Coordinates of C-alpha atoms in Angstrom, one line a residue:
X14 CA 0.0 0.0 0.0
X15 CA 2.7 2.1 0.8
X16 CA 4.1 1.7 -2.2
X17 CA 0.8 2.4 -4.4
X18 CA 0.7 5.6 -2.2
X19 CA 4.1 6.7 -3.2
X20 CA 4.1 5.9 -7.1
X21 CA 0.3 7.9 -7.1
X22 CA 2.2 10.9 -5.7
X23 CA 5.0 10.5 -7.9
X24 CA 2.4 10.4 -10.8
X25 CA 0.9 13.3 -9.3
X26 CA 3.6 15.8 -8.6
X27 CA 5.0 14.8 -12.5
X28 CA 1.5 15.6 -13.3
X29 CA 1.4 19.0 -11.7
X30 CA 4.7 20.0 -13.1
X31 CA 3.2 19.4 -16.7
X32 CA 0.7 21.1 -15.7
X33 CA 2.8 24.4 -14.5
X34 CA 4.6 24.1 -17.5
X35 CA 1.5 24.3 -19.5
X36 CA 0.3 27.2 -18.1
X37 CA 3.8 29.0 -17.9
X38 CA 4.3 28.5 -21.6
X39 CA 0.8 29.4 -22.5
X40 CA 1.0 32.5 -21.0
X41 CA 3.9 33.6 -22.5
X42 CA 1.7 32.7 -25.6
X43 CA -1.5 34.4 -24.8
X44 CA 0.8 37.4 -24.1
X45 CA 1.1 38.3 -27.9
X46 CA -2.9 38.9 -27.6
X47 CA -1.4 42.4 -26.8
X48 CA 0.8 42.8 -30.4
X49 CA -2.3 43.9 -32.6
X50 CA -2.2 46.8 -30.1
X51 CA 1.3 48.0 -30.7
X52 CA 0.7 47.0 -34.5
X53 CA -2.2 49.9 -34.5
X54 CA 0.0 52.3 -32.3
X55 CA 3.3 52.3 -34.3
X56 CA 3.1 49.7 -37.2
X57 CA 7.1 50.0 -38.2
X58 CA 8.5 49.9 -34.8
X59 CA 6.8 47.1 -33.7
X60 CA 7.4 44.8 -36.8
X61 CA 11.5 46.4 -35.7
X62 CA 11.1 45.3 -32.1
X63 CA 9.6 41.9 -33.2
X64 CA 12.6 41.2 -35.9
X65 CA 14.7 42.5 -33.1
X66 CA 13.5 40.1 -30.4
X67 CA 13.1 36.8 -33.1
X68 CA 17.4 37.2 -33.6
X69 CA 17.9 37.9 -30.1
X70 CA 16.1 35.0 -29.2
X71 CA 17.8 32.5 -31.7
X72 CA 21.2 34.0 -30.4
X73 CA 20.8 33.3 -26.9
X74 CA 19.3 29.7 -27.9
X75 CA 22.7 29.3 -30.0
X76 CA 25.0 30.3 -27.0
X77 CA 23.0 28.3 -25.4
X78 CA 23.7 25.3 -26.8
X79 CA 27.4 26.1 -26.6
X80 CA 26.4 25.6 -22.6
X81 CA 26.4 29.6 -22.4
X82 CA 23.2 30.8 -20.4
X83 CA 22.0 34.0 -20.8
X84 CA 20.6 35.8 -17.4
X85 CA 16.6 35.6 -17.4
X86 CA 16.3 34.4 -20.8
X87 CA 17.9 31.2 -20.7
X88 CA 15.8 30.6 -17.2
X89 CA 12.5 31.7 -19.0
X90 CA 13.4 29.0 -21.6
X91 CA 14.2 26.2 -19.5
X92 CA 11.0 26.8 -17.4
X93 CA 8.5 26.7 -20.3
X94 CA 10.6 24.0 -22.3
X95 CA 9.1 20.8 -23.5
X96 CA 10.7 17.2 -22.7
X97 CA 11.4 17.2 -26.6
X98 CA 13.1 20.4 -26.5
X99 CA 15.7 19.1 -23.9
X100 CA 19.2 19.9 -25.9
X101 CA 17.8 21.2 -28.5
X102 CA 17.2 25.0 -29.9
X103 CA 13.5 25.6 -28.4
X104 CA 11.6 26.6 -31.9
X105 CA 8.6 27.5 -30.1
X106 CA 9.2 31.3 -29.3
X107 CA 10.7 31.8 -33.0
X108 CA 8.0 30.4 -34.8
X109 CA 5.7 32.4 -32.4
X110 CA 7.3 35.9 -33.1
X111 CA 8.0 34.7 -37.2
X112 CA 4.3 33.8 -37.6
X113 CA 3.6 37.3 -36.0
X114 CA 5.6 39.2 -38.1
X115 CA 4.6 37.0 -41.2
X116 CA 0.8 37.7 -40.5
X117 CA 1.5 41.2 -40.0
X118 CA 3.2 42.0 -43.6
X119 CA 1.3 39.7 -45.8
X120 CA -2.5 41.2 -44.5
X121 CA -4.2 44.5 -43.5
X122 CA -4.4 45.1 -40.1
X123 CA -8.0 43.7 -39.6
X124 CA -7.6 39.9 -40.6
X125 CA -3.9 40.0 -39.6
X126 CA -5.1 41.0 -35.7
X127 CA -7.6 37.9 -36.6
X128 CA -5.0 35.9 -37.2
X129 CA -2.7 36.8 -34.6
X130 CA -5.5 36.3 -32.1
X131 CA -6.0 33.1 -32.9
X132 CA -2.5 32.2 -32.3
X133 CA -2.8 34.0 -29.0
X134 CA -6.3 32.4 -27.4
X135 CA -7.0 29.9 -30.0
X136 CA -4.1 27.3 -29.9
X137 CA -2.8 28.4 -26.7
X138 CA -6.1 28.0 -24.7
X139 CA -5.4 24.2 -26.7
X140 CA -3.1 22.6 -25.1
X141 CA -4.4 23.9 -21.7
X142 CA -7.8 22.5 -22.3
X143 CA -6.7 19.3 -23.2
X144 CA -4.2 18.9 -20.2
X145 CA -7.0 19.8 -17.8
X146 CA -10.1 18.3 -19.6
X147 CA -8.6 15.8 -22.8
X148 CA -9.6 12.4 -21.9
X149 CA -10.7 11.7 -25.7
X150 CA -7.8 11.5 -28.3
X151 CA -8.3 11.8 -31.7
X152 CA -6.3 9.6 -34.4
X153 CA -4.0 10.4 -36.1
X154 CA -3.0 14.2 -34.5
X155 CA -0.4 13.0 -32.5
X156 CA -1.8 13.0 -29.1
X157 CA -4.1 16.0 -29.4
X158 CA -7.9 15.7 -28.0
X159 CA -11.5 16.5 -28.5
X160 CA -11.4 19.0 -25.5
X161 CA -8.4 20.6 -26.9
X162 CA -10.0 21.3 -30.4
X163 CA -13.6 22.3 -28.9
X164 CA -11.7 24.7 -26.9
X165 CA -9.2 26.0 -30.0
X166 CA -12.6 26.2 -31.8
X167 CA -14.4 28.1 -28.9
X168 CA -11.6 30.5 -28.3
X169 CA -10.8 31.8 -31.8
X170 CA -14.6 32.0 -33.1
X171 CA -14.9 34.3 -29.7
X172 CA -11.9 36.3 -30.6
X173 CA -12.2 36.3 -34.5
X174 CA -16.1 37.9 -33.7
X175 CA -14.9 40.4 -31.5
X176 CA -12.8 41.7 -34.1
X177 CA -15.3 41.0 -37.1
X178 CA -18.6 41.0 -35.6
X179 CA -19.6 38.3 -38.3
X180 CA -21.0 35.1 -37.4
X181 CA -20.3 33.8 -40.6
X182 CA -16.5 34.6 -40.7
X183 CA -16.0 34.0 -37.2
X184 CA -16.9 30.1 -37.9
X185 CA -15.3 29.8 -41.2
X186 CA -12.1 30.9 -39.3
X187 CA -12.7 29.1 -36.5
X188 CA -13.4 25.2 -38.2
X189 CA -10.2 26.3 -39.9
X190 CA -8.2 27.3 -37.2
X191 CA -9.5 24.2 -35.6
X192 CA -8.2 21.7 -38.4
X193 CA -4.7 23.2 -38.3
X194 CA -4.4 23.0 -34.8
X195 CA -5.4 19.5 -34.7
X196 CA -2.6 18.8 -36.9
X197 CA 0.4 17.3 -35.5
X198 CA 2.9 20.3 -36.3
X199 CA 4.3 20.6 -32.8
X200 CA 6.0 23.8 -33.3
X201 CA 5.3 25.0 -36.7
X202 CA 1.7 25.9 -35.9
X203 CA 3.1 28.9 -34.6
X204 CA 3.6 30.2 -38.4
X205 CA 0.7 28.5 -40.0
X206 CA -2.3 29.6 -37.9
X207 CA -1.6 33.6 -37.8
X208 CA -0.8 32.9 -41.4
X209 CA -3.6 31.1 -43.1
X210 CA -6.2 32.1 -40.4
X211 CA -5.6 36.0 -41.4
X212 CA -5.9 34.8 -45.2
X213 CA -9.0 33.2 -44.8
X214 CA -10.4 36.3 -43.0
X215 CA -8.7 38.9 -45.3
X216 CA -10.8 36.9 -48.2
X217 CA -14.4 37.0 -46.4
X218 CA -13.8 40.5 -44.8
X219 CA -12.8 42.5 -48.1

């Protein structure tokens, strides 16, 4: 019994650390919510500040792997890193910030805020919901769940609406947004969904 007891707490506190993770990674992720903002206040510096941030980044990941750590960042990393990621350059954060900027020059402001939204709530609030509610896996995704896609679905049809305030192109972009996310792309969903999302809505809105 006693040694049910401790496994179940191992299990547990493994668990819990996923969990914390999760949540420390997708907040950093939900943070970009706040881009479109500084997009509409100075549209040049910010695309400047992003480029500025997506080479800073990939240099500290480079020194990193040299076993140089850069103060705060490197910490930041480590905390919000993946199992996968371990050794590795962490893509995650580039593909973020390249799938920002990306969305940002190809599409007007409207469906490019659409798109980056959906990067923001849509696949971030994801991964959260399936962690805390995914019990149902669906085929073929790698590892990604029914509660995870309702809530990708939820959260970008709330977000694209707000923007939009069309029923119509809120749902087109949110079964879309839902399909890519559901594809097993790990980190490269980053670049696709603020991408194709703020296509799809430049087409329907204009």
């Amino acid at each position: 019994m006693r040694l049910f007891c401790t496994y179940a707490g191992a299990l547990w506190r493994k668990y819990l650390n996923s969990l914390y993770k999760e949540f420390f990674r997708k907040s950093i992720h939900m943070c970009t919510a706040f881009v479109p903002l500084l997009l509409y206040w100075n549209y040049g510096l910010t695309l400047v500040l992003l480029a500025l941030a997506a080479a800073g980044y990939s240099i500290t990941q480079l020194l990193s792997l040299r076993g140089i750590d850069v103060p705060v960042i490197s910490l930041v990393t480590d905390i919000a890193a993946r199992k996968r990621d371990n050794g590795r350059f962490v893509l995650g954060p580039l593909t973020l910030v390249l799938g920002i900027i990306s969305a940002a020059i190809l599409w007007p402001l409207q469906p490019a805020t659409i798109g980056i939204l959906a990067l923001a709530f849509g696949d971030g609030l994801a991964s959260l919901g399936g962690k805390l509610f995914g019990r149902l896996h669906i085929p073929f995704t790698g590892g990604k769940t029914c509660a995870g896609s309702l809530t990708c679905f939820v959260a970008i049809f709330i977000s694209c609406f707000a923007i939009c305030r069309c029923t119509k192109v809120a749902l087109i972009v949110a079964v879309c947004g839902m399909v890519i996310e559901m594809l097993p792309l790990k980190d490269f969903d980053n670049l696709l969904i603020p991408v194709l999302l703020g296509g799809v809505a430049h087409m329907f809105i204009l």
